[in-house]
CSV table of C-alpha atoms and ligand atoms in Angstrom, one decimal:
chain,number,residue,atom,x,y,z
M,9,MET,CA,-184.8,-3.9,98.0
M,10,PRO,CA,-183.2,-6.4,95.6
M,11,HIS,CA,-184.9,-9.8,95.1
M,12,ARG,CA,-183.5,-12.2,97.6
M,13,THR,CA,-184.4,-15.9,97.8
M,14,HIS,CA,-185.4,-17.4,101.1
M,15,ASN,CA,-182.0,-19.2,101.5
M,16,PHE,CA,-181.8,-22.2,103.9
M,17,SER,CA,-178.6,-23.5,102.5
M,18,ALA,CA,-176.3,-25.4,104.9
M,19,GLY,CA,-173.2,-23.6,103.6
M,20,PRO,CA,-172.0,-21.7,101.9
M,21,ALA,CA,-175.0,-19.9,103.3
M,22,ALA,CA,-176.9,-16.6,103.5
M,23,LEU,CA,-174.9,-13.5,104.2
M,24,PRO,CA,-176.3,-10.3,105.7
M,25,LEU,CA,-177.6,-8.1,102.9
M,26,PRO,CA,-175.9,-4.9,104.2
M,27,VAL,CA,-172.6,-6.8,104.1
M,28,LEU,CA,-173.1,-7.8,100.5
M,29,GLU,CA,-174.1,-4.3,99.6
M,30,SER,CA,-171.1,-2.8,101.3
M,31,ALA,CA,-168.8,-5.2,99.5
M,32,GLN,CA,-170.4,-4.4,96.2
M,33,ALA,CA,-170.1,-0.7,96.7
M,34,ASN,CA,-166.4,-1.0,97.5
M,35,LEU,CA,-165.6,-3.7,95.0
M,36,VAL,CA,-163.9,-1.8,92.2
M,37,ASN,CA,-162.3,1.1,94.0
M,38,PHE,CA,-161.4,0.2,97.5
M,39,ALA,CA,-160.7,3.0,100.0
M,40,GLY,CA,-160.0,5.4,97.2
M,41,SER,CA,-157.1,3.3,96.0
M,42,GLY,CA,-158.3,3.0,92.4
M,43,MET,CA,-158.2,-0.7,92.6
M,44,SER,CA,-160.1,-3.6,94.2
M,45,LEU,CA,-158.9,-5.1,97.5
M,46,MET,CA,-158.3,-8.3,95.4
M,47,GLU,CA,-155.9,-6.5,93.2
M,48,MET,CA,-153.5,-5.1,95.8
M,49,SER,CA,-150.6,-6.4,97.8
M,50,HIS,CA,-151.5,-8.0,101.1
M,51,ARG,CA,-148.3,-6.4,102.5
M,52,GLY,CA,-149.6,-2.8,101.9
M,53,PRO,CA,-151.3,-0.5,104.5
M,54,ILE,CA,-154.8,-0.9,103.1
M,55,TYR,CA,-155.0,-4.6,103.5
M,56,ASP,CA,-153.1,-4.5,106.7
M,57,GLU,CA,-155.8,-2.3,108.2
M,58,VAL,CA,-158.6,-4.7,106.9
M,59,HIS,CA,-156.8,-7.7,108.4
M,60,ASN,CA,-156.1,-6.3,111.8
M,61,GLN,CA,-159.5,-4.7,112.1
M,62,CYS,CA,-161.1,-8.0,111.4
M,63,ILE,CA,-159.1,-9.7,114.1
M,64,ALA,CA,-159.9,-6.8,116.5
M,65,ASP,CA,-163.7,-7.1,115.8
M,66,LEU,CA,-163.6,-10.8,116.3
M,67,ARG,CA,-161.8,-10.3,119.6
M,68,THR,CA,-164.5,-7.8,120.6
M,69,LEU,CA,-167.4,-10.1,119.5
M,70,LEU,CA,-166.2,-13.3,121.1
M,71,GLY,CA,-164.4,-11.7,124.0
M,72,ILE,CA,-161.0,-13.2,123.0
M,73,SER,CA,-158.3,-12.2,125.4
M,74,GLU,CA,-154.6,-11.6,124.6
M,75,ASP,CA,-153.9,-15.2,125.9
M,76,TYR,CA,-155.1,-16.3,122.5
M,77,ASP,CA,-153.9,-15.9,118.9
M,78,VAL,CA,-156.5,-15.4,116.2
M,79,LEU,CA,-155.4,-17.1,112.9
M,80,PHE,CA,-156.7,-17.2,109.4
M,81,MET,CA,-155.9,-20.4,107.5
M,82,GLY,CA,-156.7,-22.0,104.2
M,83,GLY,CA,-158.0,-25.5,103.4
M,84,GLY,CA,-161.3,-25.3,105.2
M,85,ALA,CA,-162.3,-26.9,108.5
M,86,ARG,CA,-161.3,-30.3,107.3
M,87,THR,CA,-157.7,-29.3,107.0
M,88,GLN,CA,-157.9,-28.5,110.7
M,89,PHE,CA,-159.0,-32.1,111.4
M,90,ALA,CA,-155.4,-33.0,110.4
M,91,LEU,CA,-153.5,-30.0,111.6
M,92,ILE,CA,-154.8,-30.2,115.2
M,93,PRO,CA,-153.2,-33.6,115.9
M,94,MET,CA,-150.2,-32.8,113.7
M,95,ASN,CA,-149.5,-29.7,115.8
M,96,LEU,CA,-150.8,-30.7,119.2
M,97,LEU,CA,-150.8,-34.5,119.6
M,98,PRO,CA,-147.3,-35.9,120.4
M,99,ALA,CA,-146.8,-39.5,119.2
M,100,GLU,CA,-146.8,-41.0,122.7
M,101,GLN,CA,-149.9,-39.2,123.9
M,102,ARG,CA,-153.7,-39.8,123.5
M,103,ALA,CA,-156.5,-37.5,122.5
M,104,ALA,CA,-160.2,-38.2,123.1
M,105,TYR,CA,-162.9,-37.5,120.5
M,106,ILE,CA,-166.7,-37.2,120.9
M,107,ASP,CA,-168.4,-38.5,117.8
M,108,THR,CA,-171.6,-36.7,117.0
M,109,GLY,CA,-171.5,-37.5,113.3
M,110,THR,CA,-169.7,-37.0,110.0
M,111,TRP,CA,-167.5,-34.0,110.9
M,112,ALA,CA,-166.6,-35.3,114.4
M,113,SER,CA,-165.8,-38.8,113.0
M,114,GLY,CA,-163.8,-37.3,110.2
M,115,ALA,CA,-161.7,-35.4,112.8
M,116,LEU,CA,-161.1,-38.6,114.7
M,117,ARG,CA,-160.0,-40.4,111.5
M,118,GLU,CA,-157.3,-37.8,110.9
M,119,ALA,CA,-156.1,-38.0,114.5
M,120,GLY,CA,-155.8,-41.8,114.1
M,121,LYS,CA,-153.3,-41.2,111.3
M,122,VAL,CA,-151.1,-39.0,113.4
M,123,GLY,CA,-151.2,-40.7,116.8
M,124,HIS,CA,-153.6,-42.1,119.4
M,125,GLY,CA,-156.9,-40.5,118.6
M,126,GLU,CA,-159.5,-42.3,120.7
M,127,LEU,CA,-163.2,-42.5,120.5
M,128,LEU,CA,-164.7,-41.3,123.9
M,129,TRP,CA,-168.4,-41.4,123.0
M,130,SER,CA,-170.6,-41.8,120.0
M,131,SER,CA,-174.3,-41.5,119.1
M,132,LYS,CA,-173.8,-43.5,115.9
M,133,GLU,CA,-176.2,-46.2,117.0
M,134,SER,CA,-179.1,-43.9,117.2
M,135,THR,CA,-178.3,-42.2,113.9
M,136,TYR,CA,-176.5,-39.3,115.6
M,137,ASP,CA,-179.7,-38.0,117.0
M,138,HIS,CA,-178.2,-36.5,120.2
M,139,VAL,CA,-175.1,-35.1,121.9
M,140,PRO,CA,-173.9,-36.4,125.2
M,141,ALA,CA,-174.3,-35.0,128.7
M,142,ASP,CA,-171.0,-34.8,130.6
M,143,THR,CA,-172.0,-37.8,132.7
M,144,ASP,CA,-172.2,-40.0,129.6
M,145,TRP,CA,-168.4,-40.2,129.3
M,146,ASN,CA,-165.3,-40.3,131.4
M,147,LEU,CA,-161.8,-38.9,130.7
M,148,GLN,CA,-158.8,-40.5,132.3
M,149,GLY,CA,-157.2,-37.1,132.9
M,150,ASP,CA,-154.0,-37.7,131.0
M,151,GLU,CA,-155.5,-37.0,127.5
M,152,CYS,CA,-153.7,-34.4,125.5
M,153,TYR,CA,-157.1,-32.9,124.5
M,154,LEU,CA,-160.8,-33.6,124.1
M,155,HIS,CA,-162.2,-32.7,120.7
M,156,TYR,CA,-165.9,-32.2,120.0
M,157,THR,CA,-168.1,-30.5,117.3
M,158,SER,CA,-170.5,-28.0,118.9
M,159,ASN,CA,-173.1,-28.2,116.2
M,160,ASN,CA,-173.6,-31.1,113.8
M,161,THR,CA,-174.6,-29.5,110.5
M,162,ILE,CA,-175.9,-32.7,109.0
M,163,TYR,CA,-177.9,-34.3,111.8
M,164,GLY,CA,-179.0,-31.0,113.3
M,165,THR,CA,-177.7,-31.5,116.8
M,166,GLN,CA,-176.0,-29.0,119.0
M,167,PHE,CA,-174.4,-28.9,122.4
M,168,ASN,CA,-176.1,-26.4,124.7
M,169,HIS,CA,-173.3,-26.5,127.2
M,170,VAL,CA,-169.5,-26.5,127.1
M,171,PRO,CA,-168.2,-29.9,128.2
M,172,GLU,CA,-166.4,-29.9,131.6
M,173,THR,CA,-163.1,-31.6,131.2
M,174,ASP,CA,-161.4,-31.1,134.6
M,175,GLY,CA,-158.3,-29.6,133.2
M,176,VAL,CA,-157.9,-31.6,129.9
M,177,ASP,CA,-157.5,-29.1,127.0
M,178,LEU,CA,-160.7,-28.7,125.1
M,179,ILE,CA,-160.8,-28.3,121.3
M,180,CYS,CA,-164.0,-27.5,119.4
M,181,ASP,CA,-165.0,-27.4,115.8
M,182,MET,CA,-167.5,-24.5,115.8
M,183,SER,CA,-167.8,-24.4,112.0
M,184,SER,CA,-171.6,-24.3,112.0
M,185,ASP,CA,-172.5,-22.3,115.1
M,186,ILE,CA,-169.6,-19.8,115.7
M,187,LEU,CA,-170.9,-16.3,116.2
M,188,SER,CA,-174.4,-17.6,116.7
M,189,ARG,CA,-174.3,-17.1,120.5
M,190,PRO,CA,-171.9,-15.9,123.2
M,191,VAL,CA,-169.2,-18.4,124.1
M,192,ASP,CA,-166.6,-18.3,126.9
M,193,VAL,CA,-163.4,-18.7,124.8
M,194,ASN,CA,-161.4,-19.1,128.0
M,195,ARG,CA,-162.8,-22.6,128.4
M,196,PHE,CA,-161.1,-23.7,125.2
M,197,ALA,CA,-157.5,-24.5,124.2
M,198,LEU,CA,-158.4,-24.1,120.5
M,199,ILE,CA,-161.6,-23.3,118.5
M,200,TYR,CA,-161.8,-23.5,114.8
M,201,ALA,CA,-164.4,-22.8,112.2
M,202,GLY,CA,-164.7,-22.6,108.4
M,203,ALA,CA,-166.1,-19.2,107.5
M,204,GLN,CA,-168.9,-20.3,105.1
M,205,LYS,CA,-171.8,-20.6,107.5
M,206,ASN,CA,-172.0,-17.7,109.9
M,207,MET,CA,-168.9,-15.7,109.1
M,208,GLY,CA,-168.4,-15.1,105.4
M,209,PRO,CA,-167.6,-16.8,102.1
M,210,ALA,CA,-165.7,-20.1,101.8
M,211,GLY,CA,-162.0,-19.8,101.6
M,212,VAL,CA,-160.8,-19.0,105.1
M,213,THR,CA,-160.9,-20.9,108.4
M,214,LEU,CA,-160.7,-19.1,111.7
M,215,VAL,CA,-158.4,-20.7,114.4
M,216,ILE,CA,-158.4,-19.3,117.9
M,217,VAL,CA,-155.6,-20.9,119.8
M,218,ARG,CA,-154.3,-20.4,123.3
M,219,LYS,CA,-150.8,-19.1,123.0
M,220,ASP,CA,-149.1,-21.6,125.4
M,221,LEU,CA,-150.1,-24.5,123.1
M,222,LEU,CA,-147.9,-23.1,120.3
M,223,GLN,CA,-144.8,-24.4,122.1
M,224,ARG,CA,-146.0,-27.9,121.2
M,225,CYS,CA,-145.9,-27.3,117.4
M,226,SER,CA,-143.0,-29.2,116.0
M,227,ASP,CA,-140.5,-27.7,113.6
M,228,THR,CA,-140.7,-30.8,111.5
M,229,LEU,CA,-144.1,-29.7,110.2
M,230,PRO,CA,-144.4,-28.0,106.9
M,231,GLU,CA,-144.2,-24.2,107.7
M,232,VAL,CA,-147.7,-23.2,106.5
M,233,MET,CA,-149.2,-26.0,108.6
M,234,ASN,CA,-147.4,-25.0,111.8
M,235,TYR,CA,-149.7,-22.9,114.1
M,236,ARG,CA,-146.7,-21.3,115.8
M,237,LEU,CA,-145.2,-20.0,112.6
M,238,VAL,CA,-148.5,-18.9,111.2
M,239,ALA,CA,-149.2,-17.0,114.5
M,240,ALA,CA,-145.7,-15.5,114.5
M,241,LYS,CA,-146.4,-14.0,111.1
M,242,ASN,CA,-150.0,-12.8,112.0
M,243,SER,CA,-151.4,-15.2,109.4
M,244,MET,CA,-149.3,-13.7,106.6
M,245,LEU,CA,-146.7,-16.5,106.3
M,246,ASN,CA,-148.1,-16.9,102.9
M,247,THR,CA,-150.7,-14.8,101.0
M,248,PRO,CA,-153.8,-14.9,103.1
M,249,PRO,CA,-157.3,-15.2,101.4
M,250,VAL,CA,-157.7,-11.5,101.4
M,251,PHE,CA,-161.3,-11.2,100.1
M,252,PRO,CA,-162.8,-13.8,102.4
M,253,ILE,CA,-161.0,-12.2,105.4
M,254,TYR,CA,-162.4,-8.8,104.4
M,255,MET,CA,-165.9,-10.3,104.2
M,256,VAL,CA,-165.5,-11.9,107.7
M,257,GLY,CA,-164.5,-8.4,108.9
M,258,LEU,CA,-167.7,-6.9,107.4
M,259,VAL,CA,-169.8,-9.6,109.1
M,260,ALA,CA,-168.1,-9.1,112.4
M,261,ARG,CA,-168.7,-5.4,112.3
M,262,HIS,CA,-172.3,-5.9,111.3
M,263,LEU,CA,-172.9,-8.2,114.3
M,264,ILE,CA,-171.3,-5.7,116.6
M,265,GLU,CA,-173.7,-3.1,115.3
M,266,LEU,CA,-176.6,-5.4,115.8
M,267,GLY,CA,-175.8,-5.5,119.5
M,268,GLY,CA,-173.3,-8.3,119.7
M,269,LEU,CA,-173.7,-12.0,120.3
M,270,GLU,CA,-176.4,-11.8,123.0
M,271,ALA,CA,-178.7,-10.0,120.5
M,272,VAL,CA,-177.7,-12.4,117.7
M,273,ALA,CA,-178.5,-15.4,120.0
M,274,ALA,CA,-182.0,-14.0,121.0
M,275,ASN,CA,-182.8,-13.7,117.3
M,276,ASN,CA,-181.6,-17.2,116.6
M,277,ARG,CA,-183.7,-18.6,119.5
M,278,SER,CA,-186.9,-17.0,118.0
M,279,LYS,CA,-186.2,-18.4,114.6
M,280,ALA,CA,-185.4,-22.0,115.8
M,281,GLY,CA,-188.4,-21.8,118.3
M,282,ALA,CA,-190.8,-21.0,115.4
M,283,LEU,CA,-189.6,-23.9,113.3
M,284,TYR,CA,-189.5,-26.5,116.0
M,285,SER,CA,-193.0,-25.4,117.1
M,286,ALA,CA,-194.2,-25.9,113.5
M,287,ILE,CA,-192.8,-29.5,113.6
M,288,ASP,CA,-194.1,-30.3,117.1
M,289,ASP,CA,-197.6,-28.9,116.4
M,290,SER,CA,-198.0,-30.8,113.1
M,291,GLU,CA,-199.5,-33.9,114.8
M,292,GLY,CA,-196.8,-36.1,113.5
M,293,PHE,CA,-196.9,-34.9,109.9
M,294,TYR,CA,-193.4,-33.6,110.3
M,295,ARG,CA,-190.9,-35.4,112.5
M,296,GLY,CA,-187.7,-33.9,113.8
M,297,HIS,CA,-184.5,-35.9,113.7
M,298,SER,CA,-182.8,-34.6,116.8
M,299,ARG,CA,-183.9,-35.5,120.3
M,300,GLU,CA,-185.4,-32.5,122.0
M,301,ASN,CA,-182.5,-31.8,124.3
M,302,SER,CA,-180.0,-31.8,121.5
M,303,ARG,CA,-181.9,-29.7,118.9
M,304,SER,CA,-179.7,-27.3,116.9
M,305,GLU,CA,-180.6,-23.7,116.5
M,306,MET,CA,-178.7,-23.6,113.3
M,307,ASN,CA,-179.8,-26.6,111.3
M,308,VAL,CA,-183.3,-27.9,111.8
M,309,THR,CA,-183.6,-31.5,110.5
M,310,PHE,CA,-186.9,-33.1,109.9
M,311,ARG,CA,-188.9,-35.3,107.5
M,312,THR,CA,-192.4,-36.0,106.4
M,313,GLN,CA,-194.1,-39.4,106.1
M,314,SER,CA,-192.0,-40.7,103.2
M,315,ALA,CA,-189.0,-40.0,101.0
M,316,GLU,CA,-191.4,-39.2,98.1
M,317,LEU,CA,-193.2,-36.6,100.1
M,318,ASP,CA,-189.9,-35.1,101.2
M,319,LYS,CA,-188.9,-34.8,97.6
M,320,LEU,CA,-192.1,-33.1,96.7
M,321,PHE,CA,-191.7,-30.8,99.7
M,322,VAL,CA,-188.3,-29.6,98.4
M,323,GLU,CA,-189.7,-29.1,94.8
M,324,GLU,CA,-192.8,-27.2,95.9
M,325,ALA,CA,-190.8,-25.1,98.4
M,326,ALA,CA,-188.3,-24.2,95.6
M,327,ALA,CA,-191.2,-23.2,93.4
M,328,ALA,CA,-192.4,-21.0,96.3
M,329,GLY,CA,-189.0,-19.2,96.6
M,330,LEU,CA,-187.7,-21.3,99.5
M,331,SER,CA,-184.3,-22.8,98.6
M,332,GLY,CA,-181.8,-25.2,100.1
M,333,LEU,CA,-184.2,-27.4,102.1
M,334,LYS,CA,-183.0,-30.9,101.0
M,335,GLY,CA,-181.4,-32.9,103.7
M,336,HIS,CA,-177.7,-33.8,103.4
M,337,ARG,CA,-177.2,-36.6,100.9
M,338,SER,CA,-176.0,-39.0,103.6
M,339,VAL,CA,-179.2,-38.8,105.7
M,340,GLY,CA,-181.9,-37.6,103.4
M,341,GLY,CA,-185.1,-35.9,104.7
M,342,LEU,CA,-185.3,-32.1,105.0
M,343,ARG,CA,-183.0,-29.5,106.6
M,344,ALA,CA,-183.6,-25.8,107.1
M,345,SER,CA,-180.3,-24.1,107.9
M,346,ILE,CA,-181.2,-20.9,109.7
M,347,TYR,CA,-177.8,-19.2,110.3
M,348,ASN,CA,-177.5,-15.7,111.7
M,349,ALA,CA,-178.1,-14.0,108.3
M,350,VAL,CA,-181.4,-15.9,107.5
M,351,PRO,CA,-184.1,-13.3,108.4
M,352,LEU,CA,-186.9,-14.1,110.7
M,353,ASP,CA,-189.2,-13.3,107.8
M,354,SER,CA,-187.8,-16.2,105.8
M,355,VAL,CA,-188.5,-18.6,108.8
M,356,HIS,CA,-192.1,-17.3,109.0
M,357,THR,CA,-192.5,-17.9,105.3
M,358,LEU,CA,-191.2,-21.4,105.7
M,359,VAL,CA,-193.5,-22.1,108.6
M,360,GLU,CA,-196.5,-20.9,106.6
M,361,PHE,CA,-195.4,-23.1,103.7
M,362,MET,CA,-195.1,-26.1,106.0
M,363,GLY,CA,-198.7,-25.6,107.2
M,364,GLU,CA,-200.0,-25.2,103.8
M,365,PHE,CA,-198.1,-28.2,102.5
M,366,GLN,CA,-199.4,-30.3,105.3
M,367,ARG,CA,-203.0,-29.3,104.6
M,368,ARG,CA,-202.7,-30.2,101.0
M,369,HIS,CA,-201.0,-33.5,101.5
M,370,SER,CA,-202.8,-34.9,104.5
M,371,GLU,CA,-206.3,-34.8,102.9
M,372,LYS,CA,-205.5,-37.7,100.7
I,422,PMP,N1,-167.1,-29.2,110.4
I,422,PMP,C1,-168.4,-28.9,110.3
I,422,PMP,C2,-169.2,-28.8,111.6
I,422,PMP,C3,-169.0,-28.6,109.1
I,422,PMP,O1,-170.3,-28.3,109.0
I,422,PMP,C4,-168.2,-28.7,107.9
I,422,PMP,C5,-168.8,-28.4,106.6
I,422,PMP,N2,-170.1,-28.4,106.4
I,422,PMP,C6,-166.9,-29.0,108.1
I,422,PMP,C7,-166.4,-29.2,109.3
I,422,PMP,C8,-166.0,-29.1,106.9
I,422,PMP,O2,-165.7,-27.8,106.5
I,422,PMP,P1,-164.9,-27.5,105.2
I,422,PMP,O3,-165.7,-27.8,104.0
I,422,PMP,O4,-164.6,-26.0,105.3
I,422,PMP,O5,-163.6,-28.3,105.2
């Protein structure tokens, strides 16, 4: 077993060890070709198989029907903030946005540049500590789509339901919780996610788009930004990020072998449960950021009594082999990202460290 740090990084983040080992074993001579996958044409049969198998395995894992296209695009999730309104929001129409923090508000900002992106609901006033119930907002019914972020990576909040929109198309940024639990893709018009949390390395963004929406994509868009053209070329309009896509394929296969997303979700529930119990049982030494009904199973955000103690926590944790626990620079505090590939053992080690840190620092 190679030495592996307990990695709580928010992304790029931990990848499954068997996936890394498989990539390593095949790095130099891929499928007997005498070259790396990174050195061969993306138009050849070997890459073709990798590409299409990755799509097939994602379809299996997420239950994606033939009503949807599965696209791989560049530019990260942030590029999708702009591409979604550019492709799907005609000038005279409105789109509604739920603002649960940085990523959601960034998406709204981009929509505002293209057309009528409108704020439907925000938890900004309470430092983005919760997500809304469906009764907290009202759609008019003529919106082009409703956009939300299923998991806020920075504030550690997560929707535990899919919003009910009464027929308005639903678009979701699932960058930080895709593949962490089963999801009914049929409820969505479009789902997108950067790969670098639960799916693979940075460099590719997954877009799952209902085929009928593609008719809206205007020919005036640059070609590589037009979902309809990218879909028509099976994401090979230009050279796709071959290695990240290969890695996403390995992760997808690995998750299928683990028993699929039900099994993955059960594991994630145990990990998050252990960490939130450690916070709740600490008699106020640790305080969670998110309200209980909005707690994320991917990013657990909390703090100690002071910024100085938070800093010490991060330093002492790093010395004990626990990395990536500093909160996002915009909110401070602490954050443990416990994506799919973070082992339960790492979470137990963190819980133990938290108890021990509390004992040492509450005696003073
Ligand atoms: N959305 C969410 C929910 C994220 O967590 C992030 C990145 N952490 C982004 C969007 C932006 O992703 P990218 O850096 O791939 O553009």
